[in-house]
Amino acid sequence: MAGARVADVGAGTGIASVLLRERGADVIAVEPGEAMAGELHRALPGVPIVRGDGNALPLAGASCDLITYAQSWQWTDPGRSVPEALRVLRASGALAIWWNTTAFDVPWIREQHGRIAHYCGVKPRSAVRPSDSDAIRLAGLTGLRVARRQMRWSRTVSLDVHLANIGSRSAFLVLEDAARHAFFVDERERLGRIFPRQEVEETYVVDLLVALRP
């Protein structure tokens, strides 16, 4: 990683960019949002930022050793973003994409997921994780040499932070105020019984796919 040229695409506020820099990478951030780019610049003033997205990378061909998408791959069209990544990667370079997924084996998390799906009027996601071949296909990486890893991690946050994070999801933002308010009143009461200290232990499983440039 030391000395590698890395493009962190959909860099947001720079969470992944920080970690990549700490490992010695030469990072350039690609971020379409003005507000996010501003936050990233304040956090990492030494990291170059270019405005753009993964479907049309504002980067020269064969200019990067690694391209990363930390929870931003779902905002791309793989029919465009995969060829763009291959164009920008140097020979033997790699594309790494990852995202947090629901830890369905934790009972309260599984039950909360069902309640969220019900309130938002969507079908709950399957608790069965896709096979490696299905994960590669769903990500649009079929035909490439891909390695997959899944890593479990947890964090403890206040109940207020946990509920605020849920409320920031797009499915909630389109609900009427009354429906949204009713859900969060009920959810606060439910979680308060599980976590009486008002501290929620969130558990995630990170799904990581690394594809090598042919």
mmCIF file of C-alpha atoms in Angstrom:
data_model
loop_
_atom_site.group_PDB
_atom_site.id
_atom_site.type_symbol
_atom_site.label_atom_id
_atom_site.label_comp_id
_atom_site.label_asym_id
_atom_site.label_seq_id
_atom_site.Cartn_x
_atom_site.Cartn_y
_atom_site.Cartn_z
ATOM 1 C CA MET A 1 0.000 0.000 0.000
ATOM 2 C CA ALA A 2 2.846 2.435 0.756
ATOM 3 C CA GLY A 3 3.360 4.679 -2.256
ATOM 4 C CA ALA A 4 0.367 3.297 -4.164
ATOM 5 C CA ARG A 5 -1.708 5.780 -6.134
ATOM 6 C CA VAL A 6 -5.308 5.365 -4.913
ATOM 7 C CA ALA A 7 -8.540 6.975 -6.085
ATOM 8 C CA ASP A 8 -11.201 6.965 -3.360
ATOM 9 C CA VAL A 9 -14.440 7.379 -5.315
ATOM 10 C CA GLY A 10 -17.530 8.716 -3.595
ATOM 11 C CA ALA A 11 -15.158 9.734 -0.833
ATOM 12 C CA GLY A 12 -17.790 11.591 1.197
ATOM 13 C CA THR A 13 -16.266 13.160 4.292
ATOM 14 C CA GLY A 14 -13.056 11.167 3.839
ATOM 15 C CA ILE A 15 -13.430 8.243 6.250
ATOM 16 C CA ALA A 16 -11.795 5.750 3.879
ATOM 17 C CA SER A 17 -9.354 8.351 2.543
ATOM 18 C CA VAL A 18 -7.938 8.837 6.050
ATOM 19 C CA LEU A 19 -7.362 5.113 6.500
ATOM 20 C CA LEU A 20 -5.740 4.782 3.094
ATOM 21 C CA ARG A 21 -3.381 7.678 3.827
ATOM 22 C CA GLU A 22 -2.452 6.153 7.176
ATOM 23 C CA ARG A 23 -1.268 3.100 5.245
ATOM 24 C CA GLY A 24 1.016 5.229 3.107
ATOM 25 C CA ALA A 25 -1.110 5.567 -0.012
ATOM 26 C CA ASP A 26 -1.037 8.615 -2.273
ATOM 27 C CA VAL A 27 -4.778 9.369 -2.271
ATOM 28 C CA ILE A 28 -6.904 11.423 -4.615
ATOM 29 C CA ALA A 29 -10.572 11.818 -3.647
ATOM 30 C CA VAL A 30 -13.413 11.793 -6.169
ATOM 31 C CA GLU A 31 -16.622 13.279 -4.773
ATOM 32 C CA PRO A 32 -19.705 14.607 -6.655
ATOM 33 C CA GLY A 33 -21.284 16.514 -3.756
ATOM 34 C CA GLU A 34 -20.228 20.071 -2.968
ATOM 35 C CA ALA A 35 -21.058 19.847 0.750
ATOM 36 C CA MET A 36 -19.283 16.515 1.186
ATOM 37 C CA ALA A 37 -16.244 17.765 -0.715
ATOM 38 C CA GLY A 38 -16.106 20.777 1.607
ATOM 39 C CA GLU A 39 -16.157 18.568 4.709
ATOM 40 C CA LEU A 40 -13.465 16.340 3.225
ATOM 41 C CA HIS A 41 -11.252 19.329 2.455
ATOM 42 C CA ARG A 42 -11.559 20.578 6.034
ATOM 43 C CA ALA A 43 -10.704 17.134 7.418
ATOM 44 C CA LEU A 44 -7.904 16.366 4.930
ATOM 45 C CA PRO A 45 -6.590 19.618 3.444
ATOM 46 C CA GLY A 46 -3.643 17.792 1.893
ATOM 47 C CA VAL A 47 -5.738 15.391 -0.179
ATOM 48 C CA PRO A 48 -6.565 16.519 -3.732
ATOM 49 C CA ILE A 49 -10.295 16.467 -4.481
ATOM 50 C CA VAL A 50 -11.832 16.266 -7.937
ATOM 51 C CA ARG A 51 -15.567 16.578 -8.549
ATOM 52 C CA GLY A 52 -17.049 13.658 -10.410
ATOM 53 C CA ASP A 53 -18.602 10.241 -10.044
ATOM 54 C CA GLY A 54 -17.806 6.617 -10.773
ATOM 55 C CA ASN A 55 -19.669 6.489 -14.065
ATOM 56 C CA ALA A 56 -17.283 9.015 -15.643
ATOM 57 C CA LEU A 57 -14.077 9.241 -13.613
ATOM 58 C CA PRO A 58 -12.251 12.577 -14.049
ATOM 59 C CA LEU A 59 -8.919 10.748 -14.048
ATOM 60 C CA ALA A 60 -6.332 9.883 -16.677
ATOM 61 C CA GLY A 61 -6.090 6.378 -18.078
ATOM 62 C CA ALA A 62 -3.717 3.931 -16.348
ATOM 63 C CA SER A 63 -3.119 6.441 -13.531
ATOM 64 C CA CYS A 64 -4.052 4.456 -10.394
ATOM 65 C CA ASP A 65 -2.929 1.291 -8.652
ATOM 66 C CA LEU A 66 -6.144 0.969 -6.652
ATOM 67 C CA ILE A 67 -9.658 2.382 -6.914
ATOM 68 C CA THR A 68 -11.899 2.165 -3.854
ATOM 69 C CA TYR A 69 -15.625 2.587 -3.359
ATOM 70 C CA ALA A 70 -16.459 2.689 0.356
ATOM 71 C CA GLN A 71 -20.233 2.227 0.420
ATOM 72 C CA SER A 72 -20.668 4.200 -2.805
ATOM 73 C CA TRP A 73 -20.733 1.480 -5.491
ATOM 74 C CA GLN A 74 -24.538 1.241 -5.309
ATOM 75 C CA TRP A 75 -24.790 4.781 -6.696
ATOM 76 C CA THR A 76 -23.102 3.743 -9.940
ATOM 77 C CA ASP A 77 -24.197 1.953 -13.094
ATOM 78 C CA PRO A 78 -21.795 -1.031 -13.309
ATOM 79 C CA GLY A 79 -22.202 -1.065 -17.070
ATOM 80 C CA ARG A 80 -20.359 2.270 -17.034
ATOM 81 C CA SER A 81 -18.419 2.248 -13.772
ATOM 82 C CA VAL A 82 -16.629 -1.074 -14.357
ATOM 83 C CA PRO A 83 -15.163 -0.037 -17.764
ATOM 84 C CA GLU A 84 -14.225 3.330 -16.236
ATOM 85 C CA ALA A 85 -12.368 1.639 -13.377
ATOM 86 C CA LEU A 86 -10.523 -0.641 -15.796
ATOM 87 C CA ARG A 87 -9.566 2.370 -17.917
ATOM 88 C CA VAL A 88 -8.079 4.245 -14.968
ATOM 89 C CA LEU A 89 -6.304 1.273 -13.374
ATOM 90 C CA ARG A 90 -2.721 0.469 -14.209
ATOM 91 C CA ALA A 91 -1.701 -3.053 -15.207
ATOM 92 C CA SER A 92 -2.305 -5.441 -12.287
ATOM 93 C CA GLY A 93 -4.268 -2.723 -10.471
ATOM 94 C CA ALA A 94 -7.315 -3.515 -8.352
ATOM 95 C CA LEU A 95 -10.843 -2.266 -7.795
ATOM 96 C CA ALA A 96 -12.085 -2.624 -4.194
ATOM 97 C CA ILE A 97 -15.733 -2.098 -3.270
ATOM 98 C CA TRP A 98 -17.318 -2.634 0.141
ATOM 99 C CA TRP A 99 -20.412 -1.843 2.165
ATOM 100 C CA ASN A 100 -21.963 -2.555 5.542
ATOM 101 C CA THR A 101 -24.682 -5.207 5.528
ATOM 102 C CA THR A 102 -27.279 -6.182 8.112
ATOM 103 C CA ALA A 103 -26.215 -8.664 10.806
ATOM 104 C CA PHE A 104 -29.416 -10.708 10.626
ATOM 105 C CA ASP A 105 -28.180 -13.200 13.223
ATOM 106 C CA VAL A 106 -28.602 -10.518 15.929
ATOM 107 C CA PRO A 107 -32.287 -10.833 16.946
ATOM 108 C CA TRP A 108 -33.052 -7.159 17.685
ATOM 109 C CA ILE A 109 -31.379 -6.055 14.451
ATOM 110 C CA ARG A 110 -33.328 -8.611 12.406
ATOM 111 C CA GLU A 111 -36.589 -7.546 14.046
ATOM 112 C CA GLN A 112 -35.849 -3.854 13.554
ATOM 113 C CA HIS A 113 -35.112 -4.448 9.876
ATOM 114 C CA GLY A 114 -38.551 -6.026 9.504
ATOM 115 C CA ARG A 115 -40.237 -3.070 11.194
ATOM 116 C CA ILE A 116 -38.389 -0.573 9.004
ATOM 117 C CA ALA A 117 -39.385 -2.444 5.845
ATOM 118 C CA HIS A 118 -43.025 -2.535 6.999
ATOM 119 C CA TYR A 119 -43.162 1.204 7.782
ATOM 120 C CA CYS A 120 -41.467 2.124 4.519
ATOM 121 C CA GLY A 121 -43.661 -0.190 2.467
ATOM 122 C CA VAL A 122 -40.816 -2.239 1.025
ATOM 123 C CA LYS A 123 -40.007 -5.942 1.028
ATOM 124 C CA PRO A 124 -37.510 -6.981 3.746
ATOM 125 C CA ARG A 125 -34.147 -8.118 2.452
ATOM 126 C CA SER A 126 -33.430 -11.819 2.625
ATOM 127 C CA ALA A 127 -31.501 -12.929 5.696
ATOM 128 C CA VAL A 128 -29.582 -15.361 3.468
ATOM 129 C CA ARG A 129 -26.372 -13.825 2.203
ATOM 130 C CA PRO A 130 -25.699 -14.190 -1.531
ATOM 131 C CA SER A 131 -23.122 -16.735 -2.592
ATOM 132 C CA ASP A 132 -19.776 -15.486 -3.872
ATOM 133 C CA SER A 133 -20.852 -15.963 -7.489
ATOM 134 C CA ASP A 134 -24.145 -14.138 -6.901
ATOM 135 C CA ALA A 135 -22.400 -11.285 -5.058
ATOM 136 C CA ILE A 136 -19.970 -10.868 -7.947
ATOM 137 C CA ARG A 137 -22.803 -10.919 -10.486
ATOM 138 C CA LEU A 138 -24.948 -8.455 -8.524
ATOM 139 C CA ALA A 139 -21.992 -6.060 -8.289
ATOM 140 C CA GLY A 140 -21.487 -6.191 -12.063
ATOM 141 C CA LEU A 141 -18.035 -7.775 -11.811
ATOM 142 C CA THR A 142 -18.715 -10.965 -13.778
ATOM 143 C CA GLY A 143 -15.747 -11.962 -15.939
ATOM 144 C CA LEU A 144 -13.125 -10.420 -13.650
ATOM 145 C CA ARG A 145 -10.891 -12.190 -11.135
ATOM 146 C CA VAL A 146 -12.594 -11.336 -7.836
ATOM 147 C CA ALA A 147 -11.853 -12.169 -4.203
ATOM 148 C CA ARG A 148 -14.555 -11.771 -1.549
ATOM 149 C CA ARG A 149 -14.177 -11.260 2.193
ATOM 150 C CA GLN A 150 -16.785 -10.669 4.889
ATOM 151 C CA MET A 151 -15.768 -8.991 8.150
ATOM 152 C CA ARG A 152 -17.873 -8.502 11.242
ATOM 153 C CA TRP A 153 -17.576 -5.402 13.413
ATOM 154 C CA SER A 154 -19.523 -3.579 16.114
ATOM 155 C CA ARG A 155 -19.739 -0.139 17.632
ATOM 156 C CA THR A 156 -21.640 1.428 20.521
ATOM 157 C CA VAL A 157 -23.528 4.666 19.906
ATOM 158 C CA SER A 158 -26.158 6.620 21.798
ATOM 159 C CA LEU A 159 -29.796 5.793 21.119
ATOM 160 C CA ASP A 160 -30.213 9.295 19.656
ATOM 161 C CA VAL A 161 -27.396 8.716 17.147
ATOM 162 C CA HIS A 162 -28.752 5.302 16.207
ATOM 163 C CA LEU A 163 -32.225 6.696 15.489
ATOM 164 C CA ALA A 164 -30.814 9.703 13.629
ATOM 165 C CA ASN A 165 -28.833 7.385 11.346
ATOM 166 C CA ILE A 166 -31.966 5.390 10.551
ATOM 167 C CA GLY A 167 -33.891 8.592 9.876
ATOM 168 C CA SER A 168 -31.317 9.720 7.317
ATOM 169 C CA ARG A 169 -32.143 6.821 4.997
ATOM 170 C CA SER A 170 -33.887 7.816 1.787
ATOM 171 C CA ALA A 171 -36.825 5.463 2.435
ATOM 172 C CA PHE A 172 -37.687 7.468 5.569
ATOM 173 C CA LEU A 173 -37.142 10.867 4.024
ATOM 174 C CA VAL A 174 -40.052 10.335 1.617
ATOM 175 C CA LEU A 175 -42.526 9.374 4.362
ATOM 176 C CA GLU A 176 -45.048 11.850 5.709
ATOM 177 C CA ASP A 177 -44.016 13.562 8.940
ATOM 178 C CA ALA A 178 -46.732 11.891 11.010
ATOM 179 C CA ALA A 179 -45.789 8.384 9.911
ATOM 180 C CA ARG A 180 -42.093 9.050 10.455
ATOM 181 C CA HIS A 181 -42.734 10.509 13.918
ATOM 182 C CA ALA A 182 -44.908 7.542 14.945
ATOM 183 C CA PHE A 183 -42.211 5.073 13.927
ATOM 184 C CA PHE A 184 -39.473 6.777 15.904
ATOM 185 C CA VAL A 185 -41.591 7.206 19.039
ATOM 186 C CA ASP A 186 -42.336 3.481 18.960
ATOM 187 C CA GLU A 187 -38.747 2.529 18.092
ATOM 188 C CA ARG A 188 -37.284 4.628 20.896
ATOM 189 C CA GLU A 189 -39.552 2.885 23.392
ATOM 190 C CA ARG A 190 -38.681 -0.595 22.064
ATOM 191 C CA LEU A 191 -34.934 -0.018 22.045
ATOM 192 C CA GLY A 192 -35.063 1.676 25.434
ATOM 193 C CA ARG A 193 -36.250 -1.625 26.901
ATOM 194 C CA ILE A 194 -33.399 -3.533 25.217
ATOM 195 C CA PHE A 195 -30.741 -0.905 25.986
ATOM 196 C CA PRO A 196 -31.801 0.772 29.252
ATOM 197 C CA ARG A 197 -28.552 2.778 29.385
ATOM 198 C CA GLN A 198 -29.545 4.427 26.071
ATOM 199 C CA GLU A 199 -26.414 3.002 24.394
ATOM 200 C CA VAL A 200 -26.987 0.802 21.353
ATOM 201 C CA GLU A 201 -24.520 -1.853 20.237
ATOM 202 C CA GLU A 202 -24.730 -1.918 16.444
ATOM 203 C CA THR A 203 -23.302 -4.914 14.595
ATOM 204 C CA TYR A 204 -22.469 -5.007 10.897
ATOM 205 C CA VAL A 205 -20.957 -7.394 8.378
ATOM 206 C CA VAL A 206 -18.782 -5.687 5.796
ATOM 207 C CA ASP A 207 -18.956 -7.297 2.352
ATOM 208 C CA LEU A 208 -15.727 -6.664 0.411
ATOM 209 C CA LEU A 209 -15.080 -7.473 -3.229
ATOM 210 C CA VAL A 210 -11.649 -6.943 -4.814
ATOM 211 C CA ALA A 211 -11.386 -7.277 -8.588
ATOM 212 C CA LEU A 212 -8.060 -7.390 -10.418
ATOM 213 C CA ARG A 213 -7.544 -5.625 -13.721
ATOM 214 C CA PRO A 214 -7.053 -8.245 -16.485
#
